[in-house]
Amino acid sequence: MRKDVVLLVGGAQGSGLETTMQVLAPAYASLGYGVLANREYFSNIVGRHSYIHIRVSSSGEARPLYYPADFLGAMDAETVFTHWDDIGEGAFLLYDLGTARMRLQQIASMEPDLRSRLMQQYREAGIEPFTVEKVVEYLEREKRVRVIGLSFTALFDVLIKKHGLSRAQAQRFRSSILIGAIAGLTSLDREALDLGLQRRFGSRPKVLEINRDFIASVADEVEKEYGAQLKLEPAEPKSGEYVVASGNDVVAMGKVVGGVRYQAYYPITPASDESVLLEEFEGLKIDGESLGSIAILQTEDEIAAVSSVIGAALTGARASTATSGPGFSLMVEALGWAGKNDVPMVITYYQRGGPSTGLPTRGSQSDLLFSLFASHGEFPRIILSSGDHLEAFYDAIEAYNLAERFQMPVIHLLDKFLANMVASVPFPDWKAIKIDRGKTLFKAPTGPFKRFPRDQPLADRPVLGSGAITWYTGDENDEYGHIDEDPVNRLVMYERRWKKMEIADREIPEDFRVKYYGDEDAEVLLVGWGSVKIPALEAIERLREMGVNAAYLHLRMLSPLPKRRVSEVLSRFDADRVIAVEANYLGQASKIVTMETGFMFRKYILKWTGRPVYLHELVEGVLDIVRNGRDKVVLSYGK
Amino acid sequence: MASYRTEVWSDWCPGCGDFGILAAMQKAFAELNLDPAQTVVVSGIGCSSKTPHFINVNGVHTIHGRGIAFATGIKLANPQLKVIVNGGDGDLLGIGVAHFVALGRRNLDVTVLIHNNKVYGLTKGQASPTLRRGEKVKSLPVPNLQDAVNPIALAIASGYTFVARAYSLWVDHLKEILKAAINHKGSAVIDVLQPCVTYNDIYTAEFYKDRLYKLEDDPSWDPIVRDPSEDEEKKAAAIKKAEEWGTRIPVGVFYVNPLKDTYEERLAQRNPSYSIDNPPALQPISREDGSPIVGPDEFRKIFKRFIVNVKKL
Ligand SMILES: Cc1ncc(C[n+]2csc(CCOP(=O)(O)OP(=O)(O)O)c2C)c(N)n1
Ligand code: SF4
């Protein structure tokens, strides 16, 4: 029995991979296992290679992904060709016998770069001709991979006969073959599996029934033939109930709890799923009763989205938008207006691979400096970045609180990795959740109101319609919000805005903004932010087992950076033992730390391939720096 | 009656047509007895967009071209507010044209005033989107090579349900149209011909003096859609009328369709929790003790399809 199992399932985009994840993740979670699943895909709707990488952990926690995988389920030949070296000694490979004769050269959807790289590797390994069969033989022979060759056609024939389906209809059950095999190999409890199926197909009883039947037959056969070789130890659940959801989903849920009343967006990957989900819940209905309503607007562009969000925020509604790099680029001018006018507005920013449209469906952490410096002039803003799903949930709520309390825009940074990863998230702790509306006034004295009193950085904020009359302008303003270019007024108003930042820095607890994980007397310190937290936390455990006592410093608030605390931690480490770990080229967070604390980083582990930082490569990277004295390790694992 | 004037000095050039628009707004607001606290004037950037500072109601002076977009959020989050947008023709039909079109598509209950001076005033007289091809106003070194957009035709094509033209120096006429526009339920736009005395030496008060005539003086002109079946015909007639630009230039109401539902109504129809009486902006989001109204039980119910109970083994 195993503590963890790592599964890889691949196929053409649109061929049912998502289903595999949607069925398996709740199924394992219902048994108390921790699940983390990442989805990798091209910017394409149907046809390009896509895959899901899942780790199921008996620890009960959603734990980081690593390679090699224990199981590769291939829906098509391209998956076998592509992922042949992603599985380890003795792993299982399931493939369609019908693809055995396919040649690498025939895979039109494969990018030429990968194809030629694979040819080179196959040649070196003595795999010729480049057929699925030869690759499979090689794996069996050289890596003792256990091969489950199934004739998909024969399986579909049975389906066709039994349920009177057409061939095209039967082929839609392709993902069931993979689900069945995984269920068999891991001896997945059938009731749990059924729960997963109910969730996915509950609304379509006929489809549910066929799936159930088909999956059970594949599972039984695989279990009988190969044994439950990937069976997991019983789980140690970390929660009596899990929320099984993607990063997009948990942020939408956090917004609902946080009281979102207005969200505007323009479609962009990987952000729009969040708004689409919110739209589904716009009525906030429970048993027919409504708790309120969320106005959600799909706008003509991102400029309109953010501008309308600012307008909504002025009326007192908790208002936000969700976007990615290209969209945020368009929002920048309005961001400055919000910063200038003390507007509590939230931008949820899912970073993806740039520059330009770069890698539209892949992840990165390369927009931190952009979000910190975006827009002209100088004005305060809060930048919050979540490290995992649970943090993302709490941060979605806290973003509104901080925005209203400190009267400035909040940028909530996430990345595509988190956005698209599905995790079993422990049920949140409601005791930790508070709504803080700061000095927002819904009823105010009538007549012209000094919205911007010179001696009060955080002033009362009567909303539009509260009774007060207020003015706002993008120009420098007087206490009422009217244009005022007087140099002394300018001096005072400019400073007034920045004083809010000082107050925020003083009042937001440091232990919320930065967190240290590991032994106090660790000798190596990893410094990271965002979803780097996921691999980093387990990396320090593994490193300790290998004799390297490492700790992790997680930066959750990048503006205002808790510089006193960060400096204090950094000062305890030899500079050669401090490693910035980031999914970008420049080490952007390290630059901010240097700017704020003066600490000069010397060691970097960086990745910018658009794929997540995997646990195994992070551990290797740290060892390379610690043992071999390397200054910079560039990670590149993943297809 | 509330005073709709502020103490702020209007820094427009002496003689600027914007003064007439401001006066018409102040008079219309007074005659409609608008509650200053429940009224919001939103603008973009330009000479014309300084208007909110001179009116004693809430004023939101935003960024170039985005007044409508800001107004959209204000109105949707709190549909109880009266929202009026001011902008130049450069602001609304150049940089902001996507929002101008989008507002029509939505028919949100917002009124838009275009200060149409056919130039970019505040940046010193460059050609705006309503200046016709071949025209060379004072500060252009060479004649304009781009065709003009017709605001009336564009508004009708975009879906506005109240479309009018007025002249900024005919303050009372503009005031009456503005009152009708504000009372109209749906997106309303008034293209206000506004002489820029500093940069536009073609479209001067002199130019307009003998050319303008009022549509309402033509007894056969009826811009109102009284039955959905008339809509197409009335739109076509209005667009045709809007093309009239020469020795005679019509001002007045071109097209009104009171039958089309507004965006707020469409939203309420799809989502009955959305109502004008209980606007999103004013709904409670927390309980007395600061805990969110969506507590763990509400959360479990709303998001039940994401929640997995761990089986007791
Ligand atoms: C994004 C952006 N681009 C350019 C400008 C410069 N700008 C200020 S006012 C203006 C033109 C205003 O012309 P119009 O909208 O016709 O209004 P008017 O001044 O004529 O009333 C421009 C282009 C700006 N403020 N913002
Ligand atoms: S430049 Fe033209 S539009 Fe601007 S204030 Fe002067 S006259 Fe009016």
CSV table of N, CA, C and O in Angstrom, one decimal, chain B residues 32-64:
chain,number,residue,atom,x,y,z
B,32,LEU,N,-37.2,69.5,-12.6
B,32,LEU,CA,-37.6,68.1,-12.3
B,32,LEU,C,-37.5,67.9,-10.8
B,32,LEU,O,-37.9,66.8,-10.3
B,33,ASN,N,-36.9,68.9,-10.1
B,33,ASN,CA,-36.8,68.8,-8.6
B,33,ASN,C,-36.0,67.5,-8.3
B,33,ASN,O,-36.3,66.8,-7.3
B,34,LEU,N,-34.9,67.3,-9.0
B,34,LEU,CA,-34.1,66.1,-8.7
B,34,LEU,C,-33.4,66.3,-7.3
B,34,LEU,O,-33.0,67.3,-7.0
B,35,ASP,N,-33.4,65.2,-6.6
B,35,ASP,CA,-32.7,65.2,-5.3
B,35,ASP,C,-31.2,65.1,-5.6
B,35,ASP,O,-30.7,64.1,-6.1
B,36,PRO,N,-30.5,66.2,-5.2
B,36,PRO,CA,-29.1,66.2,-5.5
B,36,PRO,C,-28.3,65.0,-5.0
B,36,PRO,O,-27.3,64.6,-5.6
B,37,ALA,N,-28.7,64.5,-3.8
B,37,ALA,CA,-28.0,63.3,-3.3
B,37,ALA,C,-28.3,62.1,-4.0
B,37,ALA,O,-27.5,61.1,-3.9
B,38,GLN,N,-29.4,62.0,-4.8
B,38,GLN,CA,-29.7,60.8,-5.5
B,38,GLN,C,-29.4,61.0,-7.0
B,38,GLN,O,-29.9,60.1,-7.8
B,39,THR,N,-28.7,62.0,-7.3
B,39,THR,CA,-28.4,62.3,-8.7
B,39,THR,C,-26.9,62.3,-8.9
B,39,THR,O,-26.2,62.8,-8.0
B,40,VAL,N,-26.4,61.7,-10.0
B,40,VAL,CA,-25.0,61.6,-10.2
B,40,VAL,C,-24.7,62.1,-11.6
B,40,VAL,O,-25.3,61.6,-12.6
B,41,VAL,N,-23.8,63.1,-11.7
B,41,VAL,CA,-23.4,63.5,-13.1
B,41,VAL,C,-22.0,62.9,-13.3
B,41,VAL,O,-21.1,63.2,-12.5
B,42,VAL,N,-21.8,62.1,-14.3
B,42,VAL,CA,-20.6,61.5,-14.6
B,42,VAL,C,-20.0,62.0,-15.9
B,42,VAL,O,-20.8,62.3,-16.8
B,43,SER,N,-18.7,62.2,-15.9
B,43,SER,CA,-18.1,62.7,-17.2
B,43,SER,C,-16.8,62.0,-17.5
B,43,SER,O,-16.3,61.3,-16.6
B,44,GLY,N,-16.3,62.3,-18.7
B,44,GLY,CA,-15.0,61.8,-19.1
B,44,GLY,C,-13.9,62.8,-18.9
B,44,GLY,O,-13.7,63.3,-17.8
B,45,ILE,N,-13.2,63.2,-19.9
B,45,ILE,CA,-12.2,64.2,-19.9
B,45,ILE,C,-12.3,65.1,-21.1
B,45,ILE,O,-12.5,64.6,-22.2
B,46,GLY,N,-12.2,66.4,-20.9
B,46,GLY,CA,-12.3,67.4,-21.9
B,46,GLY,C,-12.8,68.6,-21.3
B,46,GLY,O,-13.2,68.6,-20.1
B,47,CYS,N,-12.9,69.7,-22.0
B,47,CYS,CA,-13.5,70.9,-21.5
B,47,CYS,C,-14.8,70.6,-20.9
B,47,CYS,O,-15.2,70.9,-19.8
B,48,SER,N,-15.6,69.9,-21.8
B,48,SER,CA,-17.0,69.6,-21.4
B,48,SER,C,-17.1,68.7,-20.2
B,48,SER,O,-18.1,68.8,-19.4
B,49,SER,N,-16.2,67.9,-20.0
B,49,SER,CA,-16.2,66.9,-18.9
B,49,SER,C,-16.0,67.6,-17.5
B,49,SER,O,-16.1,66.9,-16.5
B,50,LYS,N,-15.7,68.9,-17.5
B,50,LYS,CA,-15.6,69.5,-16.2
B,50,LYS,C,-16.9,69.8,-15.6
B,50,LYS,O,-17.0,70.2,-14.4
B,51,THR,N,-18.0,69.6,-16.4
B,51,THR,CA,-19.3,70.0,-16.0
B,51,THR,C,-19.7,69.6,-14.6
B,51,THR,O,-20.3,70.4,-13.8
B,52,PRO,N,-19.4,68.3,-14.1
B,52,PRO,CA,-19.9,67.9,-12.8
B,52,PRO,C,-19.5,68.9,-11.7
B,52,PRO,O,-20.2,69.0,-10.7
B,53,HIS,N,-18.3,69.5,-11.8
B,53,HIS,CA,-17.9,70.4,-10.7
B,53,HIS,C,-18.8,71.6,-10.6
B,53,HIS,O,-18.7,72.3,-9.5
B,54,PHE,N,-19.5,71.9,-11.6
B,54,PHE,CA,-20.3,73.2,-11.6
B,54,PHE,C,-21.7,72.9,-11.2
B,54,PHE,O,-22.5,73.8,-11.1
B,55,ILE,N,-22.1,71.7,-10.9
B,55,ILE,CA,-23.4,71.3,-10.6
B,55,ILE,C,-23.5,70.8,-9.2
B,55,ILE,O,-22.7,69.9,-8.8
B,56,ASN,N,-24.5,71.2,-8.4
B,56,ASN,CA,-24.6,70.8,-7.0
B,56,ASN,C,-25.3,69.5,-6.9
B,56,ASN,O,-26.3,69.4,-6.2
B,57,VAL,N,-24.8,68.5,-7.5
B,57,VAL,CA,-25.3,67.1,-7.3
B,57,VAL,C,-24.0,66.3,-7.3
B,57,VAL,O,-22.9,66.8,-7.5
B,58,ASN,N,-24.1,65.0,-6.9
B,58,ASN,CA,-22.9,64.2,-6.9
B,58,ASN,C,-22.2,64.2,-8.3
B,58,ASN,O,-22.9,64.2,-9.3
B,59,GLY,N,-20.9,64.4,-8.3
B,59,GLY,CA,-20.2,64.5,-9.5
B,59,GLY,C,-19.0,63.5,-9.6
B,59,GLY,O,-18.2,63.4,-8.7
B,60,VAL,N,-18.9,62.8,-10.7
B,60,VAL,CA,-17.8,61.9,-10.9
B,60,VAL,C,-17.2,62.2,-12.2
B,60,VAL,O,-17.7,61.8,-13.3
B,61,HIS,N,-16.0,62.8,-12.2
B,61,HIS,CA,-15.3,63.3,-13.3
B,61,HIS,C,-14.2,62.3,-13.6
B,61,HIS,O,-13.2,62.2,-12.8
B,62,THR,N,-14.3,61.4,-14.6
B,62,THR,CA,-13.5,60.2,-14.6
B,62,THR,C,-12.3,60.4,-15.6
B,62,THR,O,-11.6,61.3,-15.5
B,63,ILE,N,-12.1,59.4,-16.5
B,63,ILE,CA,-11.0,59.4,-17.4
B,63,ILE,C,-11.5,59.5,-18.8
B,63,ILE,O,-12.7,59.2,-19.1
B,64,HIS,N,-10.6,59.8,-19.7
B,64,HIS,CA,-11.0,60.1,-21.1
B,64,HIS,C,-11.8,58.9,-21.8
B,64,HIS,O,-11.3,57.8,-21.9
